XYZ file of C-alpha atoms in Angstrom:
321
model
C -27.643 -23.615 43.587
C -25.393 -21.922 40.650
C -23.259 -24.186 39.252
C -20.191 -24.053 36.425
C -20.746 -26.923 34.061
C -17.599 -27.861 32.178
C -17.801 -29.994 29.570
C -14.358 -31.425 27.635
C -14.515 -33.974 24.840
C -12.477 -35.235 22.397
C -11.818 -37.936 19.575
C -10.509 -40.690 21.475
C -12.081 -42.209 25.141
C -11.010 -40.518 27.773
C -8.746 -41.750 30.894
C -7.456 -39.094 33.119
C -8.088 -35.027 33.330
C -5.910 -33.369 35.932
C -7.704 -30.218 36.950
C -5.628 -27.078 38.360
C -6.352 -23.648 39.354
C -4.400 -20.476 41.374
C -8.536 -19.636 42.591
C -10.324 -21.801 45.239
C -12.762 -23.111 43.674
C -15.346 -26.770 44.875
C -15.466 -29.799 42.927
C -19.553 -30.939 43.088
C -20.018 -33.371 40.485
C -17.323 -35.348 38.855
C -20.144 -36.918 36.809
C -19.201 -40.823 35.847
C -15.365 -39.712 36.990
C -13.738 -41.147 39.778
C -12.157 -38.126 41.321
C -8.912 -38.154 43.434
C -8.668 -34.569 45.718
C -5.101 -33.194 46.703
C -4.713 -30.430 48.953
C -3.709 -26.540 47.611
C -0.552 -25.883 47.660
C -0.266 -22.090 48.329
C 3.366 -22.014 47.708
C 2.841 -22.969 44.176
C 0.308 -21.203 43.757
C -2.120 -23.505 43.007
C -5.624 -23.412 45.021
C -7.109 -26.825 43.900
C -6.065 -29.745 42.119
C -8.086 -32.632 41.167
C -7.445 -35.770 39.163
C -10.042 -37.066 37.283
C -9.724 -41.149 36.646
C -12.515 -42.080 33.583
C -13.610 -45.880 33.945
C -15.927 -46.362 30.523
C -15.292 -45.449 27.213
C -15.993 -42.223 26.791
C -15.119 -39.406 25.244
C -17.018 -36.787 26.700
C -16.829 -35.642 30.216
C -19.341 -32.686 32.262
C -18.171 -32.032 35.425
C -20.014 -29.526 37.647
C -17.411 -26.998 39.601
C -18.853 -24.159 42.161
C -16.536 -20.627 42.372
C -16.278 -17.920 44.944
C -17.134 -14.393 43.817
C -14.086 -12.270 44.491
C -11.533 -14.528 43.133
C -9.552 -14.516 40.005
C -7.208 -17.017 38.438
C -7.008 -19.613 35.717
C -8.402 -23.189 35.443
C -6.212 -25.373 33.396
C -7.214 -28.821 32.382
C -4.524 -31.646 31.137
C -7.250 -33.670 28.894
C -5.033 -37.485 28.564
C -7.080 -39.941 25.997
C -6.761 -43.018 26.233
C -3.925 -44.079 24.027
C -0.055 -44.847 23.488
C 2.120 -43.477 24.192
C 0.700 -41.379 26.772
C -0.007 -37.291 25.484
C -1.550 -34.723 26.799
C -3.834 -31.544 25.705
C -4.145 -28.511 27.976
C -7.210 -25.816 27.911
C -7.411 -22.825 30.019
C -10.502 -20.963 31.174
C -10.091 -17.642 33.084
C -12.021 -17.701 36.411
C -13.540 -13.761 36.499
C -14.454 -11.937 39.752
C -17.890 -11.604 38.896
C -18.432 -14.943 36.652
C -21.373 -15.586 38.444
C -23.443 -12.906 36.381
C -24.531 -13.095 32.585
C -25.412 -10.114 30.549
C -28.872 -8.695 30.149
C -30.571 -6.569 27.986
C -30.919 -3.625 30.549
C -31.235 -3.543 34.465
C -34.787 -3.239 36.373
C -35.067 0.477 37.197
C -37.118 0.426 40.758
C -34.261 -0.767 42.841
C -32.013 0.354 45.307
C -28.682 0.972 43.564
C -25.711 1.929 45.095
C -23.260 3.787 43.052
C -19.273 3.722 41.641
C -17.830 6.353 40.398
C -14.377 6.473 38.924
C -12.579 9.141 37.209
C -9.222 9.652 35.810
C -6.749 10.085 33.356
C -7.534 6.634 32.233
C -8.275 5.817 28.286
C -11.560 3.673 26.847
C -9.066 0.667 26.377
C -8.213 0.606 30.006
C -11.128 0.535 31.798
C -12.888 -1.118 28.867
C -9.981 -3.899 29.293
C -10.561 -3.961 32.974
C -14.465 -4.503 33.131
C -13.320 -7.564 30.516
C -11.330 -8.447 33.453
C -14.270 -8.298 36.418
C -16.998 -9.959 34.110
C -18.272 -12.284 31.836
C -19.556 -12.273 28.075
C -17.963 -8.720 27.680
C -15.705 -8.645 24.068
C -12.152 -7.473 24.433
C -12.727 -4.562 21.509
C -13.971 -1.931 22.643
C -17.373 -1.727 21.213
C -18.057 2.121 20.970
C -17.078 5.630 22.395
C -19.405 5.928 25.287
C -20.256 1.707 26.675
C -23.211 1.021 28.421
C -23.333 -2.816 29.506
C -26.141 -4.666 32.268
C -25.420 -7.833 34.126
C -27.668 -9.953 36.324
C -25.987 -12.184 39.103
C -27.157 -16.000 38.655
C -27.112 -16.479 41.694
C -29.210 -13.773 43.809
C -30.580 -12.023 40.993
C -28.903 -8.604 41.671
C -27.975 -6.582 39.240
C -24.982 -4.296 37.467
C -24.902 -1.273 35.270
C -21.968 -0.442 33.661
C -21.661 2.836 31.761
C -18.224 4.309 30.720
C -15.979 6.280 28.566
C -12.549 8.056 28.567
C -11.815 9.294 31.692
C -14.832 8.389 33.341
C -16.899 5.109 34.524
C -20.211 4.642 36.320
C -21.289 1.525 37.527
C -24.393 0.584 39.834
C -25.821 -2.206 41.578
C -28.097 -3.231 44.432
C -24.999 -5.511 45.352
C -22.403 -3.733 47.693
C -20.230 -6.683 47.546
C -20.212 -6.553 43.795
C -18.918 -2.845 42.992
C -17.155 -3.382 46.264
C -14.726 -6.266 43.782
C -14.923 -3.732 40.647
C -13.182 -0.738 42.813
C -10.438 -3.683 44.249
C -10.044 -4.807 40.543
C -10.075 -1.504 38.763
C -7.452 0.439 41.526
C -5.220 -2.812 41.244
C -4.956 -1.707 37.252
C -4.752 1.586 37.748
C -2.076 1.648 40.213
C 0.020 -1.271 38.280
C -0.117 1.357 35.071
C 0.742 4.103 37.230
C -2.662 5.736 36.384
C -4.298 8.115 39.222
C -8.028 7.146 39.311
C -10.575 8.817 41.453
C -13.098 6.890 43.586
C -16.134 7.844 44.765
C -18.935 5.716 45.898
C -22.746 6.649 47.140
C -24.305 4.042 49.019
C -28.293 3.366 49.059
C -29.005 2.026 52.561
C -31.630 0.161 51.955
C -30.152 -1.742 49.410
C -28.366 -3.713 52.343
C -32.051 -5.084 53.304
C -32.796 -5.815 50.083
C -30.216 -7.914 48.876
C -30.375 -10.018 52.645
C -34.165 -10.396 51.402
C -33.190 -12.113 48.528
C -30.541 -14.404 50.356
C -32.903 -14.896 52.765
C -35.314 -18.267 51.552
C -31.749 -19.679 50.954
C -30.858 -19.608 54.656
C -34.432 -20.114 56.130
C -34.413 -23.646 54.163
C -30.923 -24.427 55.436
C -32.361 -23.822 59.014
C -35.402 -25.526 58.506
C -33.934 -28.347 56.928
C -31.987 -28.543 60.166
C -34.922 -28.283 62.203
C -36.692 -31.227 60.207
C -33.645 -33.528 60.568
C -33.146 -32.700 64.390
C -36.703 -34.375 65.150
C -36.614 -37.466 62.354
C -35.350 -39.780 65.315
C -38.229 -38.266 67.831
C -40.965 -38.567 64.728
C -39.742 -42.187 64.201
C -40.513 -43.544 67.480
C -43.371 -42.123 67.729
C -44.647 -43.344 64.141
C -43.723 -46.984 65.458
C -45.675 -46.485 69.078
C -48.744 -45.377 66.980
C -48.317 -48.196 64.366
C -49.096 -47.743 60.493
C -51.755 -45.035 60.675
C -49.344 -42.388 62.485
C -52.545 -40.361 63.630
C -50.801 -38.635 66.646
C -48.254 -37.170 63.614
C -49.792 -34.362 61.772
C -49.859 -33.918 58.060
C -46.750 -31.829 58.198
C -44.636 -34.344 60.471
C -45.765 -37.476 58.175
C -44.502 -35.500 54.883
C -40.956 -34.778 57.015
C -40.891 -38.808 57.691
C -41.106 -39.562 54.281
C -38.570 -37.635 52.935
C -36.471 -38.668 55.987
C -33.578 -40.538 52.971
C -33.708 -36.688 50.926
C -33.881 -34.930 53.998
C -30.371 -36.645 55.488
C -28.874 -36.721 51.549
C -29.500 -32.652 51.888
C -28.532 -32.274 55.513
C -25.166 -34.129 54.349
C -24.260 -31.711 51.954
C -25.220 -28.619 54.054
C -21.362 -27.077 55.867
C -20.384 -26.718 51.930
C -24.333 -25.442 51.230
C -23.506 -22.807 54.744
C -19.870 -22.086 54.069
C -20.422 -20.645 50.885
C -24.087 -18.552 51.800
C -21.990 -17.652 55.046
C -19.252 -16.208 53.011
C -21.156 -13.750 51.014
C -22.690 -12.400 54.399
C -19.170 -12.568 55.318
C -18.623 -10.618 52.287
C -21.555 -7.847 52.125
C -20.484 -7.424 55.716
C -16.995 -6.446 55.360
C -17.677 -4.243 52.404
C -20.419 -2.162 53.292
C -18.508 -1.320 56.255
C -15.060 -0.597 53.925
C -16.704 1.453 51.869
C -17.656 3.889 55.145
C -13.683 3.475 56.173
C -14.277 1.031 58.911
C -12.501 -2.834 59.150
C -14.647 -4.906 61.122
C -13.122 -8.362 60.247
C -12.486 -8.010 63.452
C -16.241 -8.670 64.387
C -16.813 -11.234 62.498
C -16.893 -13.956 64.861
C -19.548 -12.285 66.319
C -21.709 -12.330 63.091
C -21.429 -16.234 63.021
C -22.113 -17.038 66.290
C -25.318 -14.658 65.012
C -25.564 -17.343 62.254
C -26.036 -20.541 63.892
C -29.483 -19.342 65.276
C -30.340 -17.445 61.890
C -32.904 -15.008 62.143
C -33.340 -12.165 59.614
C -34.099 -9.170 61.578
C -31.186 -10.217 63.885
C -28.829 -10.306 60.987
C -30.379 -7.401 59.444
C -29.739 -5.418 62.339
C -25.635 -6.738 62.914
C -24.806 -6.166 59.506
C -26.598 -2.654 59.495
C -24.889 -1.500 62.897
């Protein structure tokens, strides 16, 4: 699972960092912390908030933070050593629409990329400026006359071109959901500068397939793993009616047993684990179908009832329909 490791440190032991951000992000591992969670306060903009309470003296800190695709805000954090009188140090990190993809080298070539197109009476700095915007590890000069730039997703492994100059921008990806944030990002610009931008997008169909083959061992472990745990009681009893040997259990059923303490640590975890792999079905849904001028938000109730009895095919089919 993709995490964001942030690490803060300072000269002096550390007692409290106060985490805030206008994005919705998840707090997964305060590390040796002793974290206090407050609800978001939409009204004040502010999506999560987190206090941090630091028991030993340290003066180092990694916590481990999971964010949504999509969104885009600022994390602050309010570092407070532990000294008097009491002072504080803030750092900000932007959270990017796409920060869950790194820059590559170049792009694999035999895959089924759907296509962006944007043109316009729009200048290298501005759509230069607003790729900086949508992704990571991009510099805010503009590099050259004509940029060519290739991210991988982290996460799923799918992929982004980005090629662009004045007055014109191509960007691919076997993600639909990816280019489907760059266009929302990108018009947002171009209509707050009062710049007329052309879209036009060419979808590869198969690429919808593709990219639910690459989510799929994700979701086939969270079902079996829900599978395994459903029958741990059943496999107990029956383990104690055939006494230490087990011989009635076969060699799969005895390894389940024994992993019974991981298997209920995992199974614990799993709504966060199935909210956020629901979400970018959710997601790929929504914008596949956008992109072909159709909402169908409406329907998706109907895709997770689909969910709790995950099959592939069956999803496959829904999201294709």
């Amino acid at each position: 699972w993709q995490l964001f490791a942030l690490s803060l440190e300072i000269e002096m032991p550390l007692d409290c960092i106060a985490l805030q951000c206008d994005a919705p992000i998840q707090l997964l591992d305060p590390g040796p912390a002793v974290p206090s969670l407050s609800p978001p306060d939409p009204e004040n903009n502010c999506q999560f908030l987190a206090t941090l309470r630091i028991q030993d003296p340290i003066s180092r800190l990694e916590i481990k933070l999971r964010i949504t695709e999509g969104q885009v805000g600022t994390l602050i954090a309010y570092v407070i050593p532990r000294i008097a009188p009491k002072t504080a140090q803030s750092v900000s990190f932007p959270v990017k629409p796409l920060a869950l993809h790194e820059r590559v080298p170049k792009i694999e070539p035999d895959r089924p990329y759907n296509e962006l197109r944007l043109t316009g009476q729009f200048a290298l700095a501005d759509i230069h400026a607003w790729v900086v915007m949508c992704l990571p590890e991009v510099p805010t000069k503009v590099p050259s006359e004509n940029v060519e730039l290739f991210f991988r997703s982290t996460f799923l492994g799918t992929m982004i071109s980005a090629k662009y100059q004045k007055g014109e921008a191509v960007f691919r990806s076997d993600s639909v959901s990816s280019l489907a944030i760059i266009k929302d990002v990108t018009t947002r610009e171009a209509t707050a500068r009062k710049l007329n931008v052309n879209v036009k997008f060419d979808s590869r169909e198969e690429s919808v397939p593709h990219f639910l083959q690459l989510l799929h061992p994700m979701l086939d472990y969270q079902k079996k793993l829900t599978d395994k745990v459903g029958m741990l009681d059943a496999l107990k009893e029956l383990s104690m009616q055939e006494g230490e040997d087990g011989q009635a259990l076969s060699a799969e059923h005895k390894e389940t047993l024994d992993k019974a303490d991981q298997l209920l640590a995992e199974h614990k975890l799993q709504p966060r684990k199935l909210e956020f792999l629901h979400g970018i079905l959710d997601n790929l849904y929504v914008n596949r179908h956008k992109f072909r001028g159709n909402n169908v938000r409406g329907k998706l109730p109907d895709l997770h009832r689909l969910l709790k009895d995950y099959d592939l095919d069956a999803v496959t089919a829904f999201i294709m329909g």
